[in-house]
PDB file of C-alpha atoms in Angstrom:
ATOM      1  CA  MET A   1      11.865 -29.831   6.774  1.00  0.00           C
ATOM      2  CA  ASN A   2       8.225 -30.837   6.987  1.00  0.00           C
ATOM      3  CA  ILE A   3       5.508 -29.269   4.848  1.00  0.00           C
ATOM      4  CA  THR A   4       3.990 -27.280   7.749  1.00  0.00           C
ATOM      5  CA  ILE A   5       7.279 -25.450   8.414  1.00  0.00           C
ATOM      6  CA  LYS A   6       7.746 -24.817   4.677  1.00  0.00           C
ATOM      7  CA  LYS A   7       4.299 -23.233   4.492  1.00  0.00           C
ATOM      8  CA  PHE A   8       5.058 -21.091   7.521  1.00  0.00           C
ATOM      9  CA  ILE A   9       8.351 -19.818   6.059  1.00  0.00           C
ATOM     10  CA  PHE A  10       6.707 -19.170   2.679  1.00  0.00           C
ATOM     11  CA  ALA A  11       3.925 -17.163   4.316  1.00  0.00           C
ATOM     12  CA  LEU A  12       6.451 -15.233   6.372  1.00  0.00           C
ATOM     13  CA  LEU A  13       8.476 -14.325   3.271  1.00  0.00           C
ATOM     14  CA  LEU A  14       5.326 -13.176   1.493  1.00  0.00           C
ATOM     15  CA  GLY A  15       4.468 -10.990   4.468  1.00  0.00           C
ATOM     16  CA  LEU A  16       7.933  -9.421   4.498  1.00  0.00           C
ATOM     17  CA  ILE A  17       7.769  -8.715   0.772  1.00  0.00           C
ATOM     18  CA  ALA A  18       4.320  -7.160   1.088  1.00  0.00           C
ATOM     19  CA  ASN A  19       5.324  -5.035   4.067  1.00  0.00           C
ATOM     20  CA  SER A  20       8.393  -3.707   2.227  1.00  0.00           C
ATOM     21  CA  ASN A  21       6.292  -2.609  -0.722  1.00  0.00           C
ATOM     22  CA  ALA A  22       5.796   1.012   0.310  1.00  0.00           C
ATOM     23  CA  ASP A  23       4.934   3.177  -2.678  1.00  0.00           C
ATOM     24  CA  VAL A  24       4.311   6.821  -3.573  1.00  0.00           C
ATOM     25  CA  ILE A  25       0.906   7.790  -4.949  1.00  0.00           C
ATOM     26  CA  PHE A  26       0.548  11.197  -6.619  1.00  0.00           C
ATOM     27  CA  LEU A  27      -3.040  12.367  -7.064  1.00  0.00           C
ATOM     28  CA  ASP A  28      -4.471  15.288  -9.019  1.00  0.00           C
ATOM     29  CA  LEU A  29      -7.373  17.268  -7.559  1.00  0.00           C
ATOM     30  CA  ASN A  30      -9.871  18.594 -10.124  1.00  0.00           C
ATOM     31  CA  GLY A  31     -11.087  15.704 -12.257  1.00  0.00           C
ATOM     32  CA  THR A  32      -9.471  13.147  -9.944  1.00  0.00           C
ATOM     33  CA  LEU A  33     -10.208  13.597  -6.228  1.00  0.00           C
ATOM     34  CA  LEU A  34     -12.647  16.434  -6.949  1.00  0.00           C
ATOM     35  CA  GLN A  35     -15.299  17.059  -9.582  1.00  0.00           C
ATOM     36  CA  ASN A  36     -17.352  20.083 -10.581  1.00  0.00           C
ATOM     37  CA  ASN A  37     -20.874  20.359  -9.241  1.00  0.00           C
ATOM     38  CA  SER A  38     -22.409  21.185 -12.619  1.00  0.00           C
ATOM     39  CA  ARG A  39     -25.849  21.944 -11.194  1.00  0.00           C
ATOM     40  CA  LYS A  40     -24.497  24.506  -8.737  1.00  0.00           C
ATOM     41  CA  MET A  41     -22.280  26.050 -11.400  1.00  0.00           C
ATOM     42  CA  GLY A  42     -25.333  26.388 -13.640  1.00  0.00           C
ATOM     43  CA  TRP A  43     -27.216  28.272 -10.924  1.00  0.00           C
ATOM     44  CA  LEU A  44     -24.251  30.576 -10.365  1.00  0.00           C
ATOM     45  CA  VAL A  45     -23.882  31.317 -14.072  1.00  0.00           C
ATOM     46  CA  GLY A  46     -27.630  32.007 -14.113  1.00  0.00           C
ATOM     47  CA  PRO A  47     -30.398  29.773 -15.526  1.00  0.00           C
ATOM     48  CA  ARG A  48     -31.907  32.705 -17.461  1.00  0.00           C
ATOM     49  CA  ASN A  49     -28.532  33.530 -18.977  1.00  0.00           C
ATOM     50  CA  ILE A  50     -27.995  29.919 -20.008  1.00  0.00           C
ATOM     51  CA  ILE A  51     -31.472  29.535 -21.507  1.00  0.00           C
ATOM     52  CA  LYS A  52     -31.330  32.840 -23.369  1.00  0.00           C
ATOM     53  CA  GLU A  53     -27.842  32.272 -24.770  1.00  0.00           C
ATOM     54  CA  GLY A  54     -28.622  28.623 -25.483  1.00  0.00           C
ATOM     55  CA  LEU A  55     -31.669  29.448 -27.594  1.00  0.00           C
ATOM     56  CA  SER A  56     -29.742  32.103 -29.492  1.00  0.00           C
ATOM     57  CA  PHE A  57     -26.801  29.760 -30.104  1.00  0.00           C
ATOM     58  CA  LYS A  58     -28.948  26.840 -31.246  1.00  0.00           C
ATOM     59  CA  PHE A  59     -30.880  29.118 -33.618  1.00  0.00           C
ATOM     60  CA  ARG A  60     -27.582  30.026 -35.288  1.00  0.00           C
ATOM     61  CA  HIS A  61     -25.758  26.698 -34.843  1.00  0.00           C
ATOM     62  CA  PHE A  62     -28.309  23.932 -34.360  1.00  0.00           C
ATOM     63  CA  LEU A  63     -25.720  21.141 -34.284  1.00  0.00           C
ATOM     64  CA  GLY A  64     -23.075  23.172 -32.454  1.00  0.00           C
ATOM     65  CA  ASN A  65     -21.620  22.340 -29.057  1.00  0.00           C
ATOM     66  CA  PHE A  66     -23.137  24.791 -26.561  1.00  0.00           C
ATOM     67  CA  ARG A  67     -20.708  23.912 -23.758  1.00  0.00           C
ATOM     68  CA  GLN A  68     -17.765  24.636 -26.052  1.00  0.00           C
ATOM     69  CA  HIS A  69     -19.414  27.868 -27.086  1.00  0.00           C
ATOM     70  CA  MET A  70     -19.801  28.958 -23.451  1.00  0.00           C
ATOM     71  CA  ALA A  71     -16.192  28.077 -22.653  1.00  0.00           C
ATOM     72  CA  ASN A  72     -14.342  29.194 -25.778  1.00  0.00           C
ATOM     73  CA  ASP A  73     -16.507  31.901 -27.348  1.00  0.00           C
ATOM     74  CA  ILE A  74     -17.460  33.660 -24.117  1.00  0.00           C
ATOM     75  CA  PHE A  75     -15.280  32.824 -21.102  1.00  0.00           C
ATOM     76  CA  PHE A  76     -11.927  32.207 -22.802  1.00  0.00           C
ATOM     77  CA  LYS A  77     -12.624  35.036 -25.243  1.00  0.00           C
ATOM     78  CA  GLY A  78     -12.938  37.434 -22.327  1.00  0.00           C
ATOM     79  CA  LEU A  79      -9.859  36.098 -20.534  1.00  0.00           C
ATOM     80  CA  ASN A  80      -7.749  36.253 -23.688  1.00  0.00           C
ATOM     81  CA  ALA A  81      -8.658  39.928 -24.078  1.00  0.00           C
ATOM     82  CA  ILE A  82      -7.023  40.747 -20.722  1.00  0.00           C
ATOM     83  CA  GLU A  83      -3.534  42.158 -21.271  1.00  0.00           C
ATOM     84  CA  TYR A  84      -0.661  42.434 -18.807  1.00  0.00           C
ATOM     85  CA  LYS A  85       3.079  41.908 -18.645  1.00  0.00           C
ATOM     86  CA  LEU A  86       5.124  39.623 -16.447  1.00  0.00           C
ATOM     87  CA  SER A  87       8.883  39.693 -15.990  1.00  0.00           C
ATOM     88  CA  LEU A  88      10.879  37.188 -18.031  1.00  0.00           C
ATOM     89  CA  SER A  89      11.622  35.197 -14.894  1.00  0.00           C
ATOM     90  CA  CYS A  90       7.885  34.557 -14.425  1.00  0.00           C
ATOM     91  CA  GLN A  91       7.203  33.402 -17.977  1.00  0.00           C
ATOM     92  CA  VAL A  92       7.027  29.726 -18.937  1.00  0.00           C
ATOM     93  CA  ASP A  93       7.647  27.986 -22.261  1.00  0.00           C
ATOM     94  CA  TYR A  94       4.815  25.451 -22.003  1.00  0.00           C
ATOM     95  CA  GLU A  95       1.037  25.451 -21.946  1.00  0.00           C
ATOM     96  CA  MET A  96      -1.296  24.368 -19.166  1.00  0.00           C
ATOM     97  CA  TYR A  97      -4.593  22.857 -20.248  1.00  0.00           C
ATOM     98  CA  SER A  98      -8.303  23.115 -19.552  1.00  0.00           C
ATOM     99  CA  ASP A  99     -10.521  20.214 -18.514  1.00  0.00           C
ATOM    100  CA  ASP A 100     -10.432  18.561 -21.946  1.00  0.00           C
ATOM    101  CA  GLY A 101      -6.645  18.187 -21.731  1.00  0.00           C
ATOM    102  CA  GLU A 102      -6.244  19.787 -25.158  1.00  0.00           C
ATOM    103  CA  THR A 103      -7.320  23.438 -24.990  1.00  0.00           C
ATOM    104  CA  PRO A 104      -4.562  25.714 -23.611  1.00  0.00           C
ATOM    105  CA  LEU A 105      -5.611  27.879 -20.681  1.00  0.00           C
ATOM    106  CA  PRO A 106      -5.785  31.634 -21.334  1.00  0.00           C
ATOM    107  CA  PRO A 107      -2.662  33.379 -19.996  1.00  0.00           C
ATOM    108  CA  LEU A 108      -4.411  34.984 -16.984  1.00  0.00           C
ATOM    109  CA  LEU A 109      -5.796  31.668 -15.781  1.00  0.00           C
ATOM    110  CA  ARG A 110      -2.487  29.874 -16.365  1.00  0.00           C
ATOM    111  CA  ASP A 111      -0.494  32.564 -14.556  1.00  0.00           C
ATOM    112  CA  THR A 112      -2.961  32.576 -11.657  1.00  0.00           C
ATOM    113  CA  MET A 113      -2.386  28.836 -11.318  1.00  0.00           C
ATOM    114  CA  LEU A 114       1.348  29.565 -11.319  1.00  0.00           C
ATOM    115  CA  GLY A 115       0.895  31.870  -8.339  1.00  0.00           C
ATOM    116  CA  HIS A 116       1.448  35.223 -10.065  1.00  0.00           C
ATOM    117  CA  PHE A 117      -2.075  36.573  -9.459  1.00  0.00           C
ATOM    118  CA  THR A 118      -4.618  36.408  -6.677  1.00  0.00           C
ATOM    119  CA  TYR A 119      -8.360  36.696  -7.211  1.00  0.00           C
ATOM    120  CA  ALA A 120      -8.217  40.397  -6.258  1.00  0.00           C
ATOM    121  CA  THR A 121      -5.499  41.298  -8.766  1.00  0.00           C
ATOM    122  CA  ALA A 122      -7.095  39.211 -11.514  1.00  0.00           C
ATOM    123  CA  LYS A 123     -10.453  40.926 -10.887  1.00  0.00           C
ATOM    124  CA  LYS A 124      -8.856  44.362 -11.279  1.00  0.00           C
ATOM    125  CA  LEU A 125      -7.414  43.335 -14.646  1.00  0.00           C
ATOM    126  CA  CYS A 126     -10.796  41.937 -15.678  1.00  0.00           C
ATOM    127  CA  ASP A 127     -12.688  45.105 -14.748  1.00  0.00           C
ATOM    128  CA  GLN A 128     -10.114  47.239 -16.559  1.00  0.00           C
ATOM    129  CA  MET A 129     -10.425  45.135 -19.708  1.00  0.00           C
ATOM    130  CA  LEU A 130     -14.224  45.393 -19.735  1.00  0.00           C
ATOM    131  CA  ALA A 131     -14.068  49.173 -19.244  1.00  0.00           C
ATOM    132  CA  GLU A 132     -11.696  49.503 -22.195  1.00  0.00           C
ATOM    133  CA  ASN A 133     -13.632  47.049 -24.420  1.00  0.00           C
ATOM    134  CA  PRO A 134     -17.351  47.809 -23.980  1.00  0.00           C
ATOM    135  CA  GLY A 135     -18.216  46.057 -27.252  1.00  0.00           C
ATOM    136  CA  LEU A 136     -16.297  42.845 -26.617  1.00  0.00           C
ATOM    137  CA  PHE A 137     -19.434  40.801 -26.025  1.00  0.00           C
ATOM    138  CA  LYS A 138     -22.367  40.838 -28.423  1.00  0.00           C
ATOM    139  CA  THR A 139     -25.010  40.970 -25.682  1.00  0.00           C
ATOM    140  CA  GLU A 140     -25.366  41.817 -22.001  1.00  0.00           C
ATOM    141  CA  CYS A 141     -26.278  38.184 -21.477  1.00  0.00           C
ATOM    142  CA  GLN A 142     -22.861  37.079 -22.730  1.00  0.00           C
ATOM    143  CA  LYS A 143     -21.156  39.656 -20.533  1.00  0.00           C
ATOM    144  CA  SER A 144     -23.106  38.392 -17.518  1.00  0.00           C
ATOM    145  CA  ILE A 145     -22.124  34.801 -18.311  1.00  0.00           C
ATOM    146  CA  PHE A 146     -18.480  35.842 -18.534  1.00  0.00           C
ATOM    147  CA  LEU A 147     -18.527  37.723 -15.225  1.00  0.00           C
ATOM    148  CA  ASN A 148     -20.342  34.955 -13.365  1.00  0.00           C
ATOM    149  CA  THR A 149     -17.990  32.306 -14.763  1.00  0.00           C
ATOM    150  CA  PHE A 150     -15.039  34.496 -13.783  1.00  0.00           C
ATOM    151  CA  GLU A 151     -16.286  34.508 -10.185  1.00  0.00           C
ATOM    152  CA  ILE A 152     -16.729  30.727 -10.164  1.00  0.00           C
ATOM    153  CA  THR A 153     -13.229  30.177 -11.536  1.00  0.00           C
ATOM    154  CA  PHE A 154     -11.156  32.837  -9.756  1.00  0.00           C
ATOM    155  CA  ASN A 155     -12.967  33.524  -6.477  1.00  0.00           C
ATOM    156  CA  PRO A 156     -11.540  30.855  -4.126  1.00  0.00           C
ATOM    157  CA  GLN A 157     -14.597  30.711  -1.856  1.00  0.00           C
ATOM    158  CA  VAL A 158     -16.997  30.345  -4.776  1.00  0.00           C
ATOM    159  CA  PHE A 159     -14.828  27.828  -6.605  1.00  0.00           C
ATOM    160  CA  SER A 160     -14.372  25.683  -3.501  1.00  0.00           C
ATOM    161  CA  SER A 161     -18.132  25.611  -2.951  1.00  0.00           C
ATOM    162  CA  THR A 162     -18.655  24.110  -6.424  1.00  0.00           C
ATOM    163  CA  GLN A 163     -16.345  21.131  -5.820  1.00  0.00           C
ATOM    164  CA  ASN A 164     -17.443  17.690  -4.671  1.00  0.00           C
ATOM    165  CA  THR A 165     -15.325  14.660  -3.842  1.00  0.00           C
ATOM    166  CA  THR A 166     -15.191  11.722  -6.259  1.00  0.00           C
ATOM    167  CA  ARG A 167     -15.281   8.009  -5.496  1.00  0.00           C
ATOM    168  CA  LEU A 168     -11.470   7.983  -5.775  1.00  0.00           C
ATOM    169  CA  VAL A 169     -11.345   9.511  -2.291  1.00  0.00           C
ATOM    170  CA  GLU A 170     -12.370   6.087  -0.976  1.00  0.00           C
ATOM    171  CA  THR A 171      -9.367   4.628  -2.821  1.00  0.00           C
ATOM    172  CA  LEU A 172      -7.158   7.292  -1.221  1.00  0.00           C
ATOM    173  CA  LYS A 173      -8.439   6.209   2.198  1.00  0.00           C
ATOM    174  CA  LYS A 174      -7.515   2.609   1.411  1.00  0.00           C
ATOM    175  CA  CYS A 175      -3.994   3.672   0.423  1.00  0.00           C
ATOM    176  CA  ALA A 176      -3.615   5.597   3.672  1.00  0.00           C
ATOM    177  CA  ALA A 177      -4.948   2.671   5.705  1.00  0.00           C
ATOM    178  CA  GLU A 178      -2.289   0.216   4.505  1.00  0.00           C
ATOM    179  CA  VAL A 179       0.239  -0.438   7.279  1.00  0.00           C
ATOM    180  CA  ASP A 180       3.384  -2.501   7.691  1.00  0.00           C
ATOM    181  CA  ALA A 181       4.121  -5.199  10.278  1.00  0.00           C
ATOM    182  CA  LYS A 182       4.855  -2.517  12.876  1.00  0.00           C
ATOM    183  CA  GLY A 183       1.595  -0.721  12.231  1.00  0.00           C
ATOM    184  CA  LYS A 184       3.259   2.192  10.410  1.00  0.00           C
ATOM    185  CA  LYS A 185       1.591   3.778   7.399  1.00  0.00           C
ATOM    186  CA  LYS A 186       3.071   2.127   4.308  1.00  0.00           C
ATOM    187  CA  HIS A 187       2.395   4.509   1.432  1.00  0.00           C
ATOM    188  CA  VAL A 188       3.154   8.158   0.799  1.00  0.00           C
ATOM    189  CA  CYS A 189       0.124  10.000  -0.636  1.00  0.00           C
ATOM    190  CA  VAL A 190       0.856  13.281  -2.402  1.00  0.00           C
ATOM    191  CA  ILE A 191      -1.492  15.832  -3.963  1.00  0.00           C
ATOM    192  CA  LEU A 192      -0.013  17.107  -7.236  1.00  0.00           C
ATOM    193  CA  SER A 193      -2.279  19.753  -8.740  1.00  0.00           C
ATOM    194  CA  ASN A 194      -2.434  22.970 -10.733  1.00  0.00           C
ATOM    195  CA  TRP A 195      -4.111  25.230  -8.183  1.00  0.00           C
ATOM    196  CA  ALA A 196      -4.427  28.969  -7.488  1.00  0.00           C
ATOM    197  CA  LYS A 197      -2.502  30.406  -4.539  1.00  0.00           C
ATOM    198  CA  ASP A 198      -5.444  31.815  -2.578  1.00  0.00           C
ATOM    199  CA  GLY A 199      -7.470  28.687  -3.335  1.00  0.00           C
ATOM    200  CA  VAL A 200      -5.172  26.375  -1.373  1.00  0.00           C
ATOM    201  CA  SER A 201      -6.384  27.425   2.076  1.00  0.00           C
ATOM    202  CA  GLU A 202     -10.014  27.198   0.941  1.00  0.00           C
ATOM    203  CA  PHE A 203      -9.435  23.691  -0.398  1.00  0.00           C
ATOM    204  CA  LYS A 204      -7.739  22.538   2.808  1.00  0.00           C
ATOM    205  CA  LYS A 205     -10.510  24.084   4.913  1.00  0.00           C
ATOM    206  CA  ARG A 206     -13.408  22.611   2.935  1.00  0.00           C
ATOM    207  CA  PHE A 207     -11.913  19.125   2.680  1.00  0.00           C
ATOM    208  CA  LYS A 208     -10.117  19.026   6.034  1.00  0.00           C
ATOM    209  CA  ASP A 209     -12.066  15.931   7.110  1.00  0.00           C
ATOM    210  CA  THR A 210     -12.594  14.139   3.790  1.00  0.00           C
ATOM    211  CA  ILE A 211      -9.224  14.429   1.989  1.00  0.00           C
ATOM    212  CA  MET A 212      -6.511  16.089   4.063  1.00  0.00           C
ATOM    213  CA  PRO A 213      -6.258  13.429   6.843  1.00  0.00           C
ATOM    214  CA  TYR A 214      -5.052  10.953   4.196  1.00  0.00           C
ATOM    215  CA  ILE A 215      -2.472  13.205   2.512  1.00  0.00           C
ATOM    216  CA  ASP A 216       1.228  13.315   3.432  1.00  0.00           C
ATOM    217  CA  GLU A 217       2.358  16.128   1.125  1.00  0.00           C
ATOM    218  CA  CYS A 218       0.772  18.791  -1.093  1.00  0.00           C
ATOM    219  CA  ILE A 219       2.526  20.059  -4.222  1.00  0.00           C
ATOM    220  CA  PHE A 220       0.717  22.870  -6.042  1.00  0.00           C
ATOM    221  CA  SER A 221       1.576  24.804  -9.193  1.00  0.00           C
ATOM    222  CA  CYS A 222       1.341  28.033  -7.190  1.00  0.00           C
ATOM    223  CA  ASP A 223       4.211  26.956  -4.915  1.00  0.00           C
ATOM    224  CA  GLY A 224       6.753  28.540  -7.259  1.00  0.00           C
ATOM    225  CA  PHE A 225       8.045  25.413  -8.993  1.00  0.00           C
ATOM    226  CA  GLY A 226       5.953  25.642 -12.163  1.00  0.00           C
ATOM    227  CA  GLY A 227       2.846  23.711 -13.146  1.00  0.00           C
ATOM    228  CA  LYS A 228       1.930  20.504 -14.942  1.00  0.00           C
ATOM    229  CA  PRO A 229       3.029  19.506 -17.551  1.00  0.00           C
ATOM    230  CA  GLY A 230       6.203  21.601 -17.139  1.00  0.00           C
ATOM    231  CA  MET A 231       9.361  19.781 -16.055  1.00  0.00           C
ATOM    232  CA  ASP A 232      10.110  21.964 -13.003  1.00  0.00           C
ATOM    233  CA  ILE A 233       7.150  20.767 -10.960  1.00  0.00           C
ATOM    234  CA  TYR A 234       8.094  17.127 -11.537  1.00  0.00           C
ATOM    235  CA  LYS A 235      11.668  17.882 -10.491  1.00  0.00           C
ATOM    236  CA  HIS A 236      10.225  19.426  -7.324  1.00  0.00           C
ATOM    237  CA  CYS A 237       8.213  16.236  -6.743  1.00  0.00           C
ATOM    238  CA  TYR A 238      11.405  14.203  -7.022  1.00  0.00           C
ATOM    239  CA  ASP A 239      13.265  16.534  -4.651  1.00  0.00           C
ATOM    240  CA  VAL A 240      10.467  16.359  -2.064  1.00  0.00           C
ATOM    241  CA  ILE A 241      10.506  12.563  -2.052  1.00  0.00           C
ATOM    242  CA  LYS A 242      14.316  12.471  -2.057  1.00  0.00           C
ATOM    243  CA  THR A 243      14.451  14.804   0.940  1.00  0.00           C
ATOM    244  CA  GLN A 244      11.433  13.702   2.973  1.00  0.00           C
ATOM    245  CA  TYR A 245      11.059  10.042   1.989  1.00  0.00           C
ATOM    246  CA  PRO A 246      14.429   8.860   0.545  1.00  0.00           C
ATOM    247  CA  ASP A 247      13.530   5.161   0.846  1.00  0.00           C
ATOM    248  CA  GLN A 248      10.689   5.708  -1.619  1.00  0.00           C
ATOM    249  CA  LEU A 249      13.055   6.629  -4.469  1.00  0.00           C
ATOM    250  CA  ARG A 250      13.569   2.924  -5.102  1.00  0.00           C
ATOM    251  CA  LYS A 251       9.874   2.083  -4.860  1.00  0.00           C
ATOM    252  CA  SER A 252       7.129   2.274  -7.457  1.00  0.00           C
ATOM    253  CA  TRP A 253       5.473   5.635  -8.049  1.00  0.00           C
ATOM    254  CA  PHE A 254       1.873   5.971  -9.202  1.00  0.00           C
ATOM    255  CA  PHE A 255       0.258   9.046 -10.736  1.00  0.00           C
ATOM    256  CA  LEU A 256      -3.510   9.457 -11.104  1.00  0.00           C
ATOM    257  CA  ASP A 257      -4.500  12.383 -13.317  1.00  0.00           C
ATOM    258  CA  ASP A 258      -7.370  12.946 -15.740  1.00  0.00           C
ATOM    259  CA  GLN A 259      -5.098  14.616 -18.326  1.00  0.00           C
ATOM    260  CA  LYS A 260      -2.764  12.398 -20.337  1.00  0.00           C
ATOM    261  CA  VAL A 261      -0.499  15.356 -21.116  1.00  0.00           C
ATOM    262  CA  ASN A 262       0.307  15.686 -17.404  1.00  0.00           C
ATOM    263  CA  CYS A 263       1.148  11.993 -17.067  1.00  0.00           C
ATOM    264  CA  ASP A 264       3.325  12.178 -20.181  1.00  0.00           C
ATOM    265  CA  GLY A 265       5.146  15.163 -18.689  1.00  0.00           C
ATOM    266  CA  PHE A 266       6.040  13.235 -15.529  1.00  0.00           C
ATOM    267  CA  LYS A 267       7.276  10.276 -17.591  1.00  0.00           C
ATOM    268  CA  THR A 268       9.356  12.587 -19.795  1.00  0.00           C
ATOM    269  CA  PHE A 269      11.026  14.154 -16.764  1.00  0.00           C
ATOM    270  CA  LEU A 270      11.980  10.818 -15.208  1.00  0.00           C
ATOM    271  CA  THR A 271      13.213   9.519 -18.564  1.00  0.00           C
ATOM    272  CA  ASN A 272      15.359  12.514 -19.507  1.00  0.00           C
ATOM    273  CA  ALA A 273      16.576  13.861 -16.157  1.00  0.00           C
ATOM    274  CA  SER A 274      20.038  12.951 -14.885  1.00  0.00           C
ATOM    275  CA  LEU A 275      19.049  11.075 -11.733  1.00  0.00           C
ATOM    276  CA  LYS A 276      21.077   8.521  -9.808  1.00  0.00           C
ATOM    277  CA  ILE A 277      17.906   6.681  -8.862  1.00  0.00           C
ATOM    278  CA  LYS A 278      14.927   6.591 -11.201  1.00  0.00           C
ATOM    279  CA  PRO A 279      11.711   5.230  -9.733  1.00  0.00           C
ATOM    280  CA  LYS A 280       9.308   3.284 -11.880  1.00  0.00           C
ATOM    281  CA  LEU A 281       6.295   5.468 -12.713  1.00  0.00           C
ATOM    282  CA  LEU A 282       2.889   4.042 -13.558  1.00  0.00           C
ATOM    283  CA  CYS A 283       0.090   6.387 -14.615  1.00  0.00           C
ATOM    284  CA  ALA A 284      -3.652   5.948 -14.904  1.00  0.00           C
ATOM    285  CA  HIS A 285      -6.795   7.925 -15.535  1.00  0.00           C
ATOM    286  CA  PRO A 286      -8.835   8.279 -12.310  1.00  0.00           C
ATOM    287  CA  ASP A 287     -11.448   5.858 -13.691  1.00  0.00           C
ATOM    288  CA  GLN A 288      -8.771   3.138 -13.710  1.00  0.00           C
ATOM    289  CA  GLY A 289      -6.980   4.287 -10.557  1.00  0.00           C
ATOM    290  CA  GLU A 290      -8.271   1.724  -8.064  1.00  0.00           C
ATOM    291  CA  PHE A 291      -7.879  -1.110 -10.575  1.00  0.00           C
ATOM    292  CA  MET A 292      -4.213  -0.186 -11.175  1.00  0.00           C
ATOM    293  CA  LEU A 293      -3.409   0.142  -7.472  1.00  0.00           C
ATOM    294  CA  LYS A 294      -4.990  -3.241  -6.700  1.00  0.00           C
ATOM    295  CA  LYS A 295      -3.217  -4.858  -9.647  1.00  0.00           C
ATOM    296  CA  HIS A 296       0.169  -3.742  -8.345  1.00  0.00           C
ATOM    297  CA  GLY A 297      -0.546  -4.602  -4.722  1.00  0.00           C
ATOM    298  CA  VAL A 298      -0.682  -1.049  -3.388  1.00  0.00           C
ATOM    299  CA  ILE A 299      -4.057  -1.705  -1.806  1.00  0.00           C
ATOM    300  CA  SER A 300      -5.274  -5.146  -0.795  1.00  0.00           C
ATOM    301  CA  ALA A 301      -9.017  -4.650  -1.144  1.00  0.00           C
TER     302      ALA A 301
END
């Protein structure tokens, strides 16, 4: 066999191997494909409110963290004061976390992400709490900050308007553009996100041209299968792939999420669950997402 034929066969084998390497890529939304528009959020909270509260806070705590103060001492304080009861079947035995990946979400926000409340029902609970606790906040400025932040967080139209795409969307497009020898899309791209029920349609509407054309499946915490980092949502992910894309059970799975606790939860599920086929899961922070996918041959450029 001459060297030219050997080279041809070697190249052909490489092509077959590459074309068989169809993977599953799970992607978070907030902090991964989307990021907060801090400037717009600031305007919605109110520049005067921020300046007034900021000066007061720095006078009392010069070296304190004002962002933490706004989140924990005002917004989360208000949310934690809202009381309600859910049936035992709706309660979960794990926490869901805020943007820092460490602070547990207040119950109302967590349960909204789990699909138990809409913006309208959450707003009624909020208004009732404020009526029953007129002295909860020290100043009207703090109350205004709480109410405005509530609207940004719970009102699906407002929240959607404060979200911008990240550079990882370009990586998503590259994943979706990879095709096999027959021109078929190689990879399965799945959104896996903690998201409010009435926010899903707003998300899909706002990003119908920039994100949705490249997504094969959407799995949200509000779908009724729990939220990250609970085990039920990862089991649902496995079931979706097993049912819709059975060939991908034996392929590599990749998970891009800005919270390590969510990645650890997925790994724990695959490690401990009784599964006949256990895919290999590789996780990365969004900042390292494209590097990881290139390293493992998911995207070529």
